[in-house]
CSV table of C-alpha atoms in Angstrom, one decimal:
chain,number,residue,atom,x,y,z
A,12,MET,CA,32.7,8.7,10.5
A,13,LEU,CA,30.8,5.4,10.5
A,14,LYS,CA,28.1,7.0,12.5
A,15,GLU,CA,27.8,9.9,10.0
A,16,PHE,CA,27.6,7.4,7.1
A,17,LYS,CA,24.9,5.4,9.0
A,18,GLU,CA,22.8,8.6,9.5
A,19,PHE,CA,23.2,9.5,5.8
A,20,ALA,CA,22.4,6.0,4.5
A,21,LEU,CA,19.3,5.7,6.6
A,22,LYS,CA,17.8,9.1,5.8
A,23,GLY,CA,14.4,8.9,4.2
A,24,ASN,CA,15.5,10.5,1.0
A,25,VAL,CA,18.3,8.0,0.4
A,26,LEU,CA,16.0,5.1,1.0
A,27,ASP,CA,13.4,6.5,-1.3
A,28,LEU,CA,16.0,7.0,-3.9
A,29,ALA,CA,17.2,3.4,-3.6
A,30,VAL,CA,13.6,2.1,-3.9
A,31,GLY,CA,13.1,4.4,-6.9
A,32,VAL,CA,16.2,3.1,-8.7
A,33,VAL,CA,15.2,-0.6,-8.1
A,34,ILE,CA,11.6,0.0,-9.4
A,35,GLY,CA,13.0,2.1,-12.3
A,36,GLY,CA,15.3,-0.7,-13.3
A,37,ALA,CA,12.4,-3.2,-13.2
A,38,PHE,CA,10.2,-0.8,-15.1
A,39,GLY,CA,12.9,-0.4,-17.7
A,40,LYS,CA,13.1,-4.1,-18.3
A,41,ILE,CA,9.3,-4.2,-18.7
A,42,VAL,CA,9.4,-1.4,-21.3
A,43,THR,CA,12.3,-3.0,-23.1
A,44,SER,CA,10.4,-6.2,-23.4
A,45,LEU,CA,7.3,-4.3,-24.5
A,46,VAL,CA,9.3,-2.6,-27.3
A,47,ASN,CA,11.3,-5.7,-28.4
A,48,ASP,CA,8.6,-8.3,-28.0
A,49,LEU,CA,5.4,-6.5,-28.9
A,50,ILE,CA,5.8,-3.1,-30.5
A,51,THR,CA,8.6,-3.6,-33.0
A,52,PRO,CA,7.3,-6.9,-34.3
A,53,LEU,CA,3.9,-5.3,-34.9
A,54,ILE,CA,5.6,-2.3,-36.7
A,55,GLY,CA,7.8,-4.8,-38.6
A,56,LEU,CA,4.7,-6.8,-39.7
A,57,LEU,CA,2.9,-3.6,-40.9
A,58,LEU,CA,6.0,-2.6,-42.8
A,59,GLY,CA,6.3,-6.0,-44.6
A,60,LYS,CA,7.7,-8.4,-42.1
A,61,VAL,CA,10.8,-6.3,-41.3
A,62,ASP,CA,12.8,-7.5,-38.2
A,63,PHE,CA,14.3,-4.3,-36.6
A,64,SER,CA,17.0,-6.3,-34.8
A,65,ASN,CA,18.4,-7.3,-38.2
A,66,LEU,CA,18.5,-3.9,-39.7
A,67,PHE,CA,22.2,-3.0,-40.0
A,68,ILE,CA,24.7,-1.6,-42.4
A,69,ASN,CA,27.7,-3.8,-42.9
A,70,LEU,CA,30.9,-1.8,-43.1
A,71,SER,CA,33.2,-4.8,-44.0
A,72,GLY,CA,31.9,-5.2,-47.6
A,73,VAL,CA,31.0,-8.9,-47.0
A,74,HIS,CA,27.3,-9.8,-47.1
A,75,TYR,CA,25.7,-11.3,-44.0
A,76,GLU,CA,22.1,-12.4,-43.6
A,77,THR,CA,21.7,-11.5,-40.0
A,78,LEU,CA,23.3,-9.1,-37.5
A,79,LYS,CA,24.2,-12.2,-35.4
A,80,ALA,CA,26.2,-13.7,-38.2
A,81,ALA,CA,28.0,-10.5,-38.8
A,82,LYS,CA,28.9,-10.2,-35.2
A,83,GLU,CA,30.1,-13.8,-35.0
A,84,LYS,CA,32.5,-13.0,-37.9
A,85,GLY,CA,33.7,-9.8,-36.2
A,86,ALA,CA,32.4,-7.5,-39.0
A,87,ALA,CA,32.0,-3.8,-38.3
A,88,THR,CA,28.3,-2.8,-38.5
A,89,LEU,CA,26.0,0.1,-38.0
A,90,ASN,CA,23.1,-1.3,-36.1
A,91,TYR,CA,20.3,1.2,-36.9
A,92,GLY,CA,17.5,-1.4,-36.1
A,93,LEU,CA,18.7,-1.8,-32.6
A,94,PHE,CA,19.0,2.0,-32.3
A,95,LEU,CA,15.4,2.4,-33.4
A,96,ASN,CA,14.4,-0.1,-30.7
A,97,SER,CA,16.3,2.0,-28.1
A,98,VAL,CA,14.7,5.2,-29.3
A,99,ILE,CA,11.2,3.7,-29.0
A,100,ASP,CA,12.2,2.3,-25.6
A,101,PHE,CA,13.3,5.8,-24.5
A,102,LEU,CA,10.1,7.5,-25.8
A,103,ILE,CA,7.9,5.1,-23.9
A,104,ILE,CA,9.8,5.5,-20.7
A,105,ALA,CA,10.0,9.3,-21.1
A,106,PHE,CA,6.2,9.5,-21.7
A,107,SER,CA,5.5,7.2,-18.7
A,108,ILE,CA,7.6,9.4,-16.4
A,109,PHE,CA,5.9,12.5,-17.8
A,110,ILE,CA,2.5,11.1,-17.0
A,111,VAL,CA,3.6,10.1,-13.4
A,112,ILE,CA,5.2,13.6,-12.8
A,113,LYS,CA,2.1,15.3,-14.2
A,114,GLN,CA,-0.2,13.3,-11.7
A,115,LEU,CA,2.2,14.1,-8.8
A,116,ASN,CA,2.1,17.8,-9.6
A,117,ARG,CA,-1.7,17.7,-9.8
A,118,PHE,CA,-1.9,16.1,-6.3
A,119,LYS,CA,0.6,18.7,-5.0
A,120,ARG,CA,-1.5,21.6,-6.4
A,121,LYS,CA,-4.6,20.2,-4.7
A,122,GLN,CA,-2.7,20.1,-1.4
A,123,GLU,CA,-1.5,23.7,-1.9
A,124,GLU,CA,-5.1,24.9,-2.7
A,125,VAL,CA,-6.1,24.0,0.8
A,126,LYS,CA,-5.9,27.4,2.4
A,127,THR,CA,-4.5,28.0,5.8
A,128,PRO,CA,-7.0,29.8,8.0
A,129,VAL,CA,-6.5,33.6,8.2
A,130,THR,CA,-5.3,34.5,11.7
A,131,THR,CA,-4.3,38.2,11.1
A,132,LYS,CA,-5.7,41.3,9.6
A,133,GLU,CA,-4.3,44.7,8.8
A,134,CYS,CA,-4.9,47.8,10.8
A,135,PRO,CA,-6.6,50.4,8.5
A,136,HIS,CA,-4.9,53.2,10.3
A,137,CYS,CA,-1.2,52.2,10.6
A,138,ILE,CA,-1.2,49.3,8.1
A,139,THR,CA,0.4,46.8,10.5
A,140,SER,CA,-0.5,43.2,10.9
A,141,ILE,CA,-2.5,42.4,14.0
A,142,PRO,CA,-4.4,39.3,15.3
A,143,LEU,CA,-7.8,38.7,13.8
A,144,LYS,CA,-9.6,39.0,17.1
A,145,ALA,CA,-8.0,42.2,18.1
A,146,THR,CA,-10.4,45.1,18.9
A,147,ARG,CA,-7.6,47.7,19.2
A,148,CYS,CA,-4.4,48.1,17.3
A,149,PRO,CA,-1.4,47.5,19.7
A,150,ASN,CA,0.7,49.9,17.6
A,151,CYS,CA,-1.5,53.0,17.1
A,152,THR,CA,-4.2,52.1,19.7
A,153,SER,CA,-7.0,52.8,17.2
A,154,VAL,CA,-10.3,51.2,17.9
A,155,LEU,CA,-10.9,48.8,14.9
A,156,GLU,CA,-14.0,48.8,12.8
A,157,GLY,CA,-17.0,47.1,14.3
A,158,HIS,CA,-15.6,47.3,17.9
A,159,GLY,CA,-16.3,50.9,18.8
A,160,SER,CA,-16.5,54.3,17.2
A,161,GLN,CA,-13.7,56.2,18.8
A,162,SER,CA,-10.1,56.2,17.9
A,163,LEU,CA,-7.5,56.9,20.6
A,164,ALA,CA,-4.7,57.6,18.2
A,165,THR,CA,-3.6,61.1,18.0
A,166,GLU,CA,-3.7,62.2,14.4
């Protein structure tokens, strides 16, 4: 059982997945910082110095200046500003992944476009696949075009 687990854990796909998860986590932190530290402050400035992290609806009926103060008092709140930050965060990550996948697909298509050389042709008499260099069909024994004028097949 230990041997099977070792084979599974050391397969290329599992290692690639582990690397992808680690890089994805780091990328997520970068995007979160981008959203929280650069994008939402700029949007807030354009909208009249609004701080998205302090946009909330207090459900307790008591007024609090900041979300932090409400949380410290244990007030129930709907934190729609933090939700907006998360939505922007998600959209940036989704768009980035879309661009990466689009580029990978473009590279795959280029690889698929490289055609494999043709090694067979079709016999015009019996419609079977034969080697490209064949001068006679091994199935119907017909002389193929360009390699003689007689056909040995009985028709």
